Amino acid sequence: MVLFSQYHSQTHPLSELDTITRQYKNTGDLEGAMKFNVNALKKYEDEKNAEGTVRAHINIANLLCTLNRHKESLEYLDKAEKEIKKTKDPILRSRLYSEYGRNYALLKLLKQSNLIFDKAIGYAWKISNQKQRDYYLYYNYAWKWDNFDNMNELDSMHMMQRKCLKISSEPLLFVKIADQYVSRKIHLDSAEFYLNKALPLASTGKYPIRQKAMALLTFGNLYTEKKEYEKALDYYLQSLAVSEKMKSSSDIQEAYKAISRTYNFLDNKEKSVEYYTKYSLLSDKIAGDEKKALNIAVEKSLQEKEDEKNKFYLIILTIIILFLGIGYFIRKKYIQKHKESEEMIEEKSLETDELKKKINLSFDEVAQLARDNDPFFVTRFKEVYKEFYDSLISQQPNLTDHDIKICAYLRLDISSKEIAQYENITVRAVETKKYRLKKKLQLSADTDLKKWILEI
């Protein structure tokens, strides 16, 4: 760290900026990497060094994304995009779109993310140095692999996997293969084989320390599947320690959830609740941050579409002016405005249909958690029906999680008989709970509780 402390006091050649940043990241010192790049950015801006300014902006955006600060990450990328017009370096352009794609992927905008990764891949192919070209191709292929996996597009996922294997053998690759086996509960011996290859590599210090955290977490998942919960817990706690060193919120969140679940398997209810509480609080914070970032991502997407339309309109209008004169230009403008209005209505309709599909999927997920009497049912319900939950709590802040659970059942249109089955109690007991809830809500005797809940 003595060596790192010297970095902040000097101006570095562009070739060193990324190398030094990578050294910080490999040791898990994201805060040091951030300070280093912020300091470098100021100096590059003072020197009016466009390439250095772009590189520093992209590095800062990358670090912010790792820290789950997507809103700020996207803002830095927007600044880099404005400056990048002054350079023609395909590496910078590939990196810029890679980081946009990464943010979009983590915000669950998977289709948009893949489109942006395709732009990054296009620029990566223009890089003359093969080693650098392969590095950036691998980076984008690996993220598209994740996206296709999350979209359950297995053929596309395997295609990206094959492309990655042709280029690299870094630990993250082995972790991802092992995770596929573990998550599908198949070939656990193969999963252990790949993890035993990944963890020693990830511990060498040659790769970002996050890869070690991911390897440890996946080892924990493997031993959970094997029902060796003490071993699983040990790996989860090691993974948490690495993630806390990086201050990576999403990785910490995932570790909290896994540790809570494992303590529950070990019948240590106190520890299970302790880590579940940590998980819940961090989830709320991440959800709030992601919502803000999502707004920026959507606005940018809409702006890009608008920019593309404007370019198209400009070409059309120029042709009209040249060949048909002012009169035809005015008429054409009117037609284009009408067309734009119809396209906007159609686009909104498509967005509404897409939103309905997402709501239906979320409803099915929450309903299944209810049927399974899953301990995460109430937490997931709060996330999916956030507006309802916020409105309910604003009116009745003293409601307990148990009260909210009854409200959730009613909101999901679950009958008393079904609730009794899920809770393993009698229908009469369910009606008693509903009666007590009604009194707590201070509703009149003739008020229909279910109707009242549905109208919130």
Short mmCIF file of C-alpha atoms in Angstrom, two decimals:
data_model
loop_
_atom_site.label_atom_id
_atom_site.label_comp_id
_atom_site.label_asym_id
_atom_site.label_seq_id
_atom_site.Cartn_x
_atom_site.Cartn_y
_atom_site.Cartn_z
CA MET A 1 0.00 0.00 0.00
CA VAL A 2 3.02 2.27 0.34
CA LEU A 3 3.49 1.94 -3.39
CA PHE A 4 -0.19 2.74 -4.02
CA SER A 5 -0.03 5.83 -1.83
CA GLN A 6 2.54 7.31 -4.20
CA TYR A 7 0.16 7.05 -7.16
CA HIS A 8 -2.07 9.87 -6.01
CA SER A 9 0.65 12.50 -6.06
CA GLN A 10 1.76 12.19 -9.68
CA THR A 11 0.41 12.32 -13.21
CA HIS A 12 0.54 8.95 -14.98
CA PRO A 13 0.86 7.99 -18.63
CA LEU A 14 -2.41 6.67 -20.03
CA SER A 15 -0.91 3.19 -20.32
CA GLU A 16 -0.43 3.11 -16.53
CA LEU A 17 -3.89 4.37 -15.55
CA ASP A 18 -5.69 1.09 -16.18
CA THR A 19 -2.78 -1.02 -14.87
CA ILE A 20 -2.71 0.78 -11.53
CA THR A 21 -6.51 0.67 -11.29
CA ARG A 22 -6.41 -3.08 -11.90
CA GLN A 23 -3.83 -3.52 -9.12
CA TYR A 24 -6.15 -1.77 -6.69
CA LYS A 25 -9.09 -3.92 -7.79
CA ASN A 26 -7.13 -7.17 -7.55
CA THR A 27 -6.45 -6.44 -3.88
CA GLY A 28 -10.08 -5.46 -3.23
CA ASP A 29 -9.20 -1.83 -2.53
CA LEU A 30 -12.03 -0.27 -4.53
CA GLU A 31 -11.93 2.87 -2.40
CA GLY A 32 -8.26 3.36 -3.24
CA ALA A 33 -8.99 2.77 -6.92
CA MET A 34 -11.76 5.35 -6.78
CA LYS A 35 -9.58 8.00 -5.14
CA PHE A 36 -6.79 7.33 -7.61
CA ASN A 37 -9.06 7.76 -10.65
CA VAL A 38 -10.85 10.82 -9.27
CA ASN A 39 -7.46 12.43 -8.69
CA ALA A 40 -6.29 11.42 -12.19
CA LEU A 41 -9.51 12.77 -13.72
CA LYS A 42 -8.92 16.22 -12.26
CA LYS A 43 -5.40 16.32 -13.68
CA TYR A 44 -6.48 15.11 -17.12
CA GLU A 45 -9.25 17.71 -17.20
CA ASP A 46 -6.80 20.46 -16.23
CA GLU A 47 -4.49 19.31 -19.03
CA LYS A 48 -7.46 19.08 -21.47
CA ASN A 49 -6.40 15.50 -22.17
CA ALA A 50 -9.52 14.05 -23.83
CA GLU A 51 -8.38 10.41 -23.87
CA GLY A 52 -7.27 10.50 -20.23
CA THR A 53 -10.55 12.13 -19.23
CA VAL A 54 -12.55 9.41 -20.99
CA ARG A 55 -10.48 6.60 -19.47
CA ALA A 56 -10.86 8.01 -15.96
CA HIS A 57 -14.61 8.50 -16.40
CA ILE A 58 -15.01 4.89 -17.57
CA ASN A 59 -12.86 3.55 -14.71
CA ILE A 60 -14.91 5.47 -12.15
CA ALA A 61 -18.14 4.24 -13.76
CA ASN A 62 -16.85 0.67 -13.57
CA LEU A 63 -16.06 1.00 -9.87
CA LEU A 64 -19.41 2.62 -9.10
CA CYS A 65 -21.20 -0.20 -10.91
CA THR A 66 -19.30 -2.77 -8.82
CA LEU A 67 -20.47 -0.88 -5.72
CA ASN A 68 -24.10 -1.02 -6.98
CA ARG A 69 -24.19 2.76 -7.44
CA HIS A 70 -25.70 2.48 -10.90
CA LYS A 71 -27.19 5.97 -11.06
CA GLU A 72 -23.80 7.60 -10.57
CA SER A 73 -22.12 5.04 -12.82
CA LEU A 74 -24.45 5.90 -15.70
CA GLU A 75 -23.86 9.61 -15.13
CA TYR A 76 -20.09 9.14 -15.48
CA LEU A 77 -20.61 7.05 -18.62
CA ASP A 78 -22.74 9.83 -20.10
CA LYS A 79 -19.87 12.25 -19.47
CA ALA A 80 -17.42 9.85 -21.10
CA GLU A 81 -19.73 9.48 -24.11
CA LYS A 82 -19.66 13.23 -24.68
CA GLU A 83 -15.85 13.37 -24.48
CA ILE A 84 -15.24 10.20 -26.53
CA LYS A 85 -16.25 12.00 -29.73
CA LYS A 86 -12.82 13.65 -29.56
CA THR A 87 -11.04 10.27 -29.87
CA LYS A 88 -11.16 7.37 -32.33
CA ASP A 89 -9.73 4.65 -30.08
CA PRO A 90 -11.83 1.44 -30.50
CA ILE A 91 -10.68 0.23 -27.07
CA LEU A 92 -12.27 3.22 -25.36
CA ARG A 93 -15.48 2.86 -27.33
CA SER A 94 -15.66 -0.87 -26.59
CA ARG A 95 -15.06 -0.22 -22.88
CA LEU A 96 -17.68 2.54 -22.80
CA TYR A 97 -20.42 0.34 -24.22
CA SER A 98 -19.28 -2.63 -22.12
CA GLU A 99 -19.91 -0.61 -18.96
CA TYR A 100 -23.28 0.61 -20.23
CA GLY A 101 -24.18 -3.03 -20.93
CA ARG A 102 -22.98 -4.14 -17.51
CA ASN A 103 -25.11 -1.54 -15.72
CA TYR A 104 -28.16 -2.45 -17.80
CA ALA A 105 -27.61 -6.16 -17.08
CA LEU A 106 -27.48 -5.56 -13.33
CA LEU A 107 -30.65 -3.45 -13.62
CA LYS A 108 -32.34 -6.46 -15.30
CA LEU A 109 -32.70 -4.66 -18.65
CA LEU A 110 -31.30 -7.75 -20.32
CA LYS A 111 -32.38 -7.26 -23.94
CA GLN A 112 -31.13 -3.67 -23.97
CA SER A 113 -27.95 -4.86 -22.29
CA ASN A 114 -27.27 -7.44 -25.02
CA LEU A 115 -27.80 -4.85 -27.75
CA ILE A 116 -25.25 -2.56 -26.10
CA PHE A 117 -22.79 -5.44 -25.62
CA ASP A 118 -23.12 -6.10 -29.38
CA LYS A 119 -21.95 -2.52 -30.00
CA ALA A 120 -19.02 -3.08 -27.63
CA ILE A 121 -18.14 -6.32 -29.44
CA GLY A 122 -18.24 -4.50 -32.78
CA TYR A 123 -15.63 -2.02 -31.56
CA ALA A 124 -13.58 -4.80 -29.91
CA TRP A 125 -13.14 -6.47 -33.30
CA LYS A 126 -11.54 -3.24 -34.55
CA ILE A 127 -8.73 -3.45 -31.95
CA SER A 128 -5.49 -4.30 -33.78
CA ASN A 129 -3.63 -5.88 -30.84
CA GLN A 130 -4.88 -9.48 -30.58
CA LYS A 131 -4.30 -9.82 -26.83
CA GLN A 132 -6.30 -6.67 -26.11
CA ARG A 133 -8.94 -7.63 -28.67
CA ASP A 134 -9.42 -11.05 -27.03
CA TYR A 135 -9.63 -9.46 -23.59
CA TYR A 136 -12.50 -7.15 -24.53
CA LEU A 137 -14.27 -9.82 -26.60
CA TYR A 138 -14.13 -12.18 -23.62
CA TYR A 139 -15.45 -9.50 -21.25
CA ASN A 140 -18.53 -8.90 -23.40
CA TYR A 141 -19.13 -12.56 -24.23
CA ALA A 142 -19.04 -13.41 -20.52
CA TRP A 143 -21.69 -10.81 -19.69
CA LYS A 144 -23.89 -11.94 -22.58
CA TRP A 145 -23.49 -15.48 -21.24
CA ASP A 146 -24.96 -14.30 -17.93
CA ASN A 147 -27.76 -12.42 -19.67
CA PHE A 148 -28.81 -15.39 -21.80
CA ASP A 149 -28.67 -17.63 -18.72
CA ASN A 150 -31.01 -15.26 -16.86
CA MET A 151 -33.27 -15.09 -19.93
CA ASN A 152 -33.28 -18.93 -20.07
CA GLU A 153 -32.08 -18.82 -23.69
CA LEU A 154 -29.86 -21.87 -23.32
CA ASP A 155 -28.67 -22.21 -26.94
CA SER A 156 -27.42 -18.62 -26.97
CA MET A 157 -25.92 -19.09 -23.50
CA HIS A 158 -23.92 -22.14 -24.60
CA MET A 159 -22.72 -20.28 -27.70
CA MET A 160 -21.32 -17.48 -25.49
CA GLN A 161 -19.80 -20.08 -23.18
CA ARG A 162 -17.95 -21.71 -26.09
CA LYS A 163 -16.67 -18.32 -27.26
CA CYS A 164 -15.36 -17.55 -23.77
CA LEU A 165 -13.61 -20.92 -23.48
CA LYS A 166 -11.77 -20.31 -26.76
CA ILE A 167 -10.31 -17.08 -25.39
CA SER A 168 -9.67 -17.38 -21.65
CA SER A 169 -9.27 -19.71 -18.69
CA GLU A 170 -9.66 -17.21 -15.84
CA PRO A 171 -11.27 -18.39 -12.56
CA LEU A 172 -14.54 -16.59 -13.24
CA LEU A 173 -15.12 -18.88 -16.22
CA PHE A 174 -14.79 -22.01 -14.08
CA VAL A 175 -17.02 -20.50 -11.39
CA LYS A 176 -19.75 -19.77 -13.94
CA ILE A 177 -19.64 -23.34 -15.29
CA ALA A 178 -19.78 -24.75 -11.74
CA ASP A 179 -22.65 -22.44 -10.86
CA GLN A 180 -24.66 -23.77 -13.80
CA TYR A 181 -24.31 -27.31 -12.47
CA VAL A 182 -25.14 -26.31 -8.89
CA SER A 183 -28.13 -24.15 -9.78
CA ARG A 184 -29.56 -26.98 -11.91
CA LYS A 185 -28.67 -29.58 -9.22
CA ILE A 186 -26.81 -31.78 -11.69
CA HIS A 187 -23.24 -33.12 -12.00
CA LEU A 188 -22.20 -31.83 -8.57
CA ASP A 189 -18.90 -33.71 -8.87
CA SER A 190 -18.13 -31.70 -12.03
CA ALA A 191 -19.09 -28.51 -10.22
CA GLU A 192 -16.60 -29.33 -7.46
CA PHE A 193 -13.93 -30.08 -10.08
CA TYR A 194 -14.32 -26.64 -11.66
CA LEU A 195 -14.43 -24.85 -8.30
CA ASN A 196 -11.23 -26.60 -7.22
CA LYS A 197 -9.63 -25.15 -10.37
CA ALA A 198 -11.14 -21.70 -9.84
CA LEU A 199 -10.40 -20.97 -6.17
CA PRO A 200 -6.59 -21.39 -6.25
CA LEU A 201 -6.42 -19.22 -9.39
CA ALA A 202 -8.66 -16.57 -7.84
CA SER A 203 -6.42 -16.51 -4.74
CA THR A 204 -3.22 -15.70 -6.65
CA GLY A 205 -3.85 -11.94 -6.71
CA LYS A 206 -3.67 -11.89 -10.51
CA TYR A 207 -7.42 -11.45 -10.88
CA PRO A 208 -10.01 -9.09 -9.35
CA ILE A 209 -10.67 -10.24 -5.80
CA ARG A 210 -14.40 -10.41 -6.53
CA GLN A 211 -13.73 -13.62 -8.46
CA LYS A 212 -12.52 -15.17 -5.22
CA ALA A 213 -15.71 -14.05 -3.45
CA MET A 214 -17.79 -15.64 -6.22
CA ALA A 215 -15.83 -18.90 -6.07
CA LEU A 216 -16.28 -19.10 -2.28
CA LEU A 217 -20.00 -18.35 -2.54
CA THR A 218 -20.49 -21.02 -5.20
CA PHE A 219 -18.59 -23.51 -3.04
CA GLY A 220 -21.09 -22.68 -0.29
CA ASN A 221 -23.98 -23.31 -2.68
CA LEU A 222 -22.43 -26.64 -3.67
CA TYR A 223 -22.18 -27.83 -0.06
CA THR A 224 -25.72 -26.60 0.59
CA GLU A 225 -26.92 -28.88 -2.20
CA LYS A 226 -24.93 -31.70 -0.58
CA LYS A 227 -26.60 -30.80 2.76
CA GLU A 228 -23.15 -30.29 4.34
CA TYR A 229 -24.29 -27.09 6.01
CA GLU A 230 -21.29 -26.51 8.31
CA LYS A 231 -18.94 -26.50 5.30
CA ALA A 232 -21.36 -24.33 3.36
CA LEU A 233 -21.49 -21.80 6.20
CA ASP A 234 -17.70 -21.59 6.35
CA TYR A 235 -17.47 -20.78 2.63
CA TYR A 236 -20.31 -18.25 2.84
CA LEU A 237 -18.61 -16.42 5.72
CA GLN A 238 -15.32 -16.34 3.80
CA SER A 239 -17.12 -14.96 0.76
CA LEU A 240 -18.82 -12.32 2.91
CA ALA A 241 -15.46 -11.19 4.33
CA VAL A 242 -14.05 -10.67 0.82
CA SER A 243 -17.19 -8.84 -0.35
CA GLU A 244 -17.15 -6.58 2.72
CA LYS A 245 -13.55 -5.70 1.95
CA MET A 246 -14.66 -4.58 -1.53
CA LYS A 247 -17.83 -2.93 -0.15
CA SER A 248 -19.78 -4.62 -2.95
CA SER A 249 -23.42 -4.29 -1.85
CA SER A 250 -24.91 -6.89 -4.20
CA ASP A 251 -22.33 -9.53 -3.22
CA ILE A 252 -22.80 -8.74 0.49
CA GLN A 253 -26.57 -8.99 0.02
CA GLU A 254 -26.26 -12.41 -1.61
CA ALA A 255 -23.93 -13.63 1.16
CA TYR A 256 -26.31 -12.41 3.90
CA LYS A 257 -29.19 -14.31 2.31
CA ALA A 258 -27.16 -17.51 1.96
CA ILE A 259 -25.85 -17.30 5.55
CA SER A 260 -29.35 -16.70 6.94
CA ARG A 261 -30.67 -19.71 5.03
CA THR A 262 -27.78 -21.91 6.21
CA TYR A 263 -28.20 -20.96 9.88
CA ASN A 264 -31.86 -21.88 9.48
CA PHE A 265 -30.84 -25.33 8.19
CA LEU A 266 -28.56 -25.63 11.24
CA ASP A 267 -31.49 -24.72 13.56
CA ASN A 268 -29.73 -21.57 14.75
CA LYS A 269 -32.79 -19.33 14.52
CA GLU A 270 -31.17 -16.35 16.25
CA LYS A 271 -28.32 -16.14 13.75
CA SER A 272 -30.68 -16.84 10.87
CA VAL A 273 -32.88 -13.89 11.85
CA GLU A 274 -29.82 -11.67 12.42
CA TYR A 275 -28.51 -12.19 8.90
CA TYR A 276 -31.96 -12.11 7.35
CA THR A 277 -32.48 -8.68 8.94
CA LYS A 278 -29.18 -7.50 7.48
CA TYR A 279 -30.21 -8.91 4.10
CA SER A 280 -33.61 -7.22 4.24
CA LEU A 281 -32.21 -3.78 5.16
CA LEU A 282 -29.55 -3.93 2.46
CA SER A 283 -32.12 -5.16 -0.09
CA ASP A 284 -34.30 -2.12 0.60
CA LYS A 285 -31.34 0.21 0.06
CA ILE A 286 -30.27 -1.52 -3.15
CA ALA A 287 -33.84 -1.51 -4.47
CA GLY A 288 -34.07 2.24 -3.89
CA ASP A 289 -30.76 2.90 -5.61
CA GLU A 290 -31.67 0.65 -8.54
CA LYS A 291 -34.99 2.42 -9.01
CA LYS A 292 -33.20 5.76 -9.40
CA ALA A 293 -30.68 4.24 -11.80
CA LEU A 294 -33.44 2.54 -13.77
CA ASN A 295 -35.06 5.90 -14.43
CA ILE A 296 -31.81 7.17 -15.92
CA ALA A 297 -31.40 4.03 -18.04
CA VAL A 298 -34.95 4.28 -19.39
CA GLU A 299 -34.59 8.00 -20.11
CA LYS A 300 -31.33 7.36 -21.95
CA SER A 301 -32.92 4.58 -23.98
CA LEU A 302 -35.81 6.84 -24.95
CA GLN A 303 -33.40 9.66 -25.79
CA GLU A 304 -31.36 7.36 -28.04
CA LYS A 305 -34.53 6.31 -29.87
CA GLU A 306 -35.49 9.95 -30.22
CA ASP A 307 -32.04 10.79 -31.58
CA GLU A 308 -32.30 8.01 -34.15
CA LYS A 309 -35.71 9.27 -35.23
CA ASN A 310 -34.40 12.80 -35.52
CA LYS A 311 -31.58 11.66 -37.81
CA PHE A 312 -34.08 9.84 -40.00
CA TYR A 313 -36.39 12.85 -40.10
CA LEU A 314 -33.49 15.12 -41.04
CA ILE A 315 -32.64 12.99 -44.07
CA ILE A 316 -36.28 12.85 -45.16
CA LEU A 317 -36.77 16.57 -44.72
CA THR A 318 -33.60 17.37 -46.66
CA ILE A 319 -34.76 15.28 -49.61
CA ILE A 320 -38.17 16.94 -49.47
CA ILE A 321 -36.65 20.43 -49.49
CA LEU A 322 -34.39 19.59 -52.44
CA PHE A 323 -36.98 17.94 -54.68
CA LEU A 324 -40.44 19.08 -53.68
CA GLY A 325 -40.05 22.57 -52.24
CA ILE A 326 -41.41 24.37 -49.23
CA GLY A 327 -45.07 23.46 -49.80
CA TYR A 328 -44.45 19.73 -49.89
CA PHE A 329 -42.10 20.10 -46.90
CA ILE A 330 -44.89 21.58 -44.76
CA ARG A 331 -47.31 18.81 -45.77
CA LYS A 332 -44.72 16.11 -45.10
CA LYS A 333 -43.95 17.54 -41.68
CA TYR A 334 -47.63 17.28 -40.74
CA ILE A 335 -47.74 13.65 -41.89
CA GLN A 336 -44.58 12.82 -39.96
CA LYS A 337 -45.97 14.35 -36.77
CA HIS A 338 -49.13 12.31 -37.15
CA LYS A 339 -47.07 9.18 -37.74
CA GLU A 340 -44.91 9.97 -34.71
CA SER A 341 -48.01 10.29 -32.56
CA GLU A 342 -49.31 6.91 -33.74
CA GLU A 343 -45.92 5.28 -33.17
CA MET A 344 -45.78 6.74 -29.68
CA ILE A 345 -49.25 5.37 -28.90
CA GLU A 346 -48.25 1.98 -30.27
CA GLU A 347 -45.00 2.06 -28.32
CA LYS A 348 -46.84 2.91 -25.11
CA SER A 349 -49.26 0.08 -25.81
CA LEU A 350 -46.38 -2.35 -26.26
CA GLU A 351 -44.74 -1.08 -23.08
CA THR A 352 -48.04 -1.55 -21.24
CA ASP A 353 -48.32 -5.12 -22.54
CA GLU A 354 -44.74 -5.81 -21.48
CA LEU A 355 -45.43 -4.37 -18.04
CA LYS A 356 -48.51 -6.58 -17.72
CA LYS A 357 -46.39 -9.62 -18.55
CA LYS A 358 -43.85 -8.64 -15.89
CA ILE A 359 -46.62 -8.10 -13.33
CA ASN A 360 -48.10 -11.51 -14.14
CA LEU A 361 -44.69 -13.16 -13.73
CA SER A 362 -44.14 -11.35 -10.42
CA PHE A 363 -47.65 -12.35 -9.25
CA ASP A 364 -46.95 -16.02 -10.06
CA GLU A 365 -43.65 -15.85 -8.19
CA VAL A 366 -45.18 -14.27 -5.07
CA ALA A 367 -48.17 -16.65 -5.16
CA GLN A 368 -45.79 -19.62 -5.32
CA LEU A 369 -43.86 -18.30 -2.29
CA ALA A 370 -47.19 -18.06 -0.46
CA ARG A 371 -48.10 -21.63 -1.37
CA ASP A 372 -44.69 -22.84 -0.17
CA ASN A 373 -45.03 -20.83 3.08
CA ASP A 374 -41.59 -19.47 2.18
CA PRO A 375 -40.02 -17.14 4.79
CA PHE A 376 -39.14 -14.70 1.99
CA PHE A 377 -42.81 -14.40 0.93
CA VAL A 378 -43.48 -11.12 2.79
CA THR A 379 -40.16 -9.58 1.67
CA ARG A 380 -40.80 -10.40 -1.98
CA PHE A 381 -44.42 -9.21 -1.70
CA LYS A 382 -43.18 -5.83 -0.43
CA GLU A 383 -40.86 -5.57 -3.45
CA VAL A 384 -43.47 -6.55 -6.07
CA TYR A 385 -46.36 -4.59 -4.52
CA LYS A 386 -44.29 -1.68 -3.26
CA GLU A 387 -46.93 1.02 -3.90
CA PHE A 388 -49.58 -1.00 -2.09
CA TYR A 389 -47.23 -1.70 0.82
CA ASP A 390 -46.14 1.95 1.12
CA SER A 391 -49.77 3.12 1.05
CA LEU A 392 -50.82 0.54 3.63
CA ILE A 393 -47.98 1.40 6.02
CA SER A 394 -48.57 5.14 5.61
CA GLN A 395 -52.16 4.59 6.78
CA GLN A 396 -51.38 1.98 9.42
CA PRO A 397 -47.71 2.24 10.48
CA ASN A 398 -48.17 -0.11 13.45
CA LEU A 399 -48.88 -3.21 11.38
CA THR A 400 -46.61 -6.17 12.09
CA ASP A 401 -45.13 -8.45 9.46
CA HIS A 402 -47.76 -11.00 10.48
CA ASP A 403 -50.52 -8.45 9.79
CA ILE A 404 -48.93 -7.59 6.46
CA LYS A 405 -48.81 -11.29 5.59
CA ILE A 406 -52.61 -11.54 6.01
CA CYS A 407 -53.03 -8.39 3.91
CA ALA A 408 -50.77 -9.94 1.27
CA TYR A 409 -52.91 -13.07 1.12
CA LEU A 410 -56.03 -10.95 0.62
CA ARG A 411 -54.31 -8.75 -1.97
CA LEU A 412 -53.41 -11.91 -3.92
CA ASP A 413 -57.08 -13.02 -3.77
CA ILE A 414 -56.22 -16.14 -1.77
CA SER A 415 -59.22 -17.73 -0.06
CA SER A 416 -59.47 -18.50 3.66
CA LYS A 417 -59.36 -22.20 2.86
CA GLU A 418 -56.10 -21.79 0.91
CA ILE A 419 -54.60 -19.61 3.65
CA ALA A 420 -55.44 -22.31 6.18
CA GLN A 421 -53.61 -24.86 4.04
CA TYR A 422 -50.55 -22.64 3.59
CA GLU A 423 -50.37 -21.73 7.29
CA ASN A 424 -51.31 -25.25 8.47
CA ILE A 425 -54.18 -23.91 10.61
CA THR A 426 -57.97 -24.17 10.57
CA VAL A 427 -60.25 -22.00 8.46
CA ARG A 428 -61.78 -20.76 11.71
CA ALA A 429 -58.35 -19.61 12.88
CA VAL A 430 -57.90 -17.75 9.60
CA GLU A 431 -61.22 -15.97 10.06
CA THR A 432 -60.18 -15.02 13.59
CA LYS A 433 -56.93 -13.53 12.26
CA LYS A 434 -58.88 -11.56 9.65
CA TYR A 435 -61.31 -10.32 12.32
CA ARG A 436 -58.42 -9.13 14.54
CA LEU A 437 -56.77 -7.43 11.56
CA LYS A 438 -60.02 -5.68 10.73
CA LYS A 439 -60.26 -4.34 14.29
CA LYS A 440 -56.63 -3.24 14.18
CA LEU A 441 -57.36 -1.37 10.95
CA GLN A 442 -60.33 0.26 12.74
CA LEU A 443 -62.74 -0.75 9.98
CA SER A 444 -66.48 -0.65 10.59
CA ALA A 445 -68.43 -3.88 10.98
CA ASP A 446 -70.09 -3.56 7.57
CA THR A 447 -66.79 -2.90 5.73
CA ASP A 448 -65.59 -5.78 3.58
CA LEU A 449 -61.93 -6.31 4.57
CA LYS A 450 -60.91 -7.92 1.27
CA LYS A 451 -62.58 -5.19 -0.79
CA TRP A 452 -60.89 -2.55 1.36
CA ILE A 453 -57.48 -4.17 0.78
CA LEU A 454 -58.01 -4.42 -2.98
CA GLU A 455 -58.96 -0.74 -3.21
CA ILE A 456 -55.75 0.53 -1.61
#
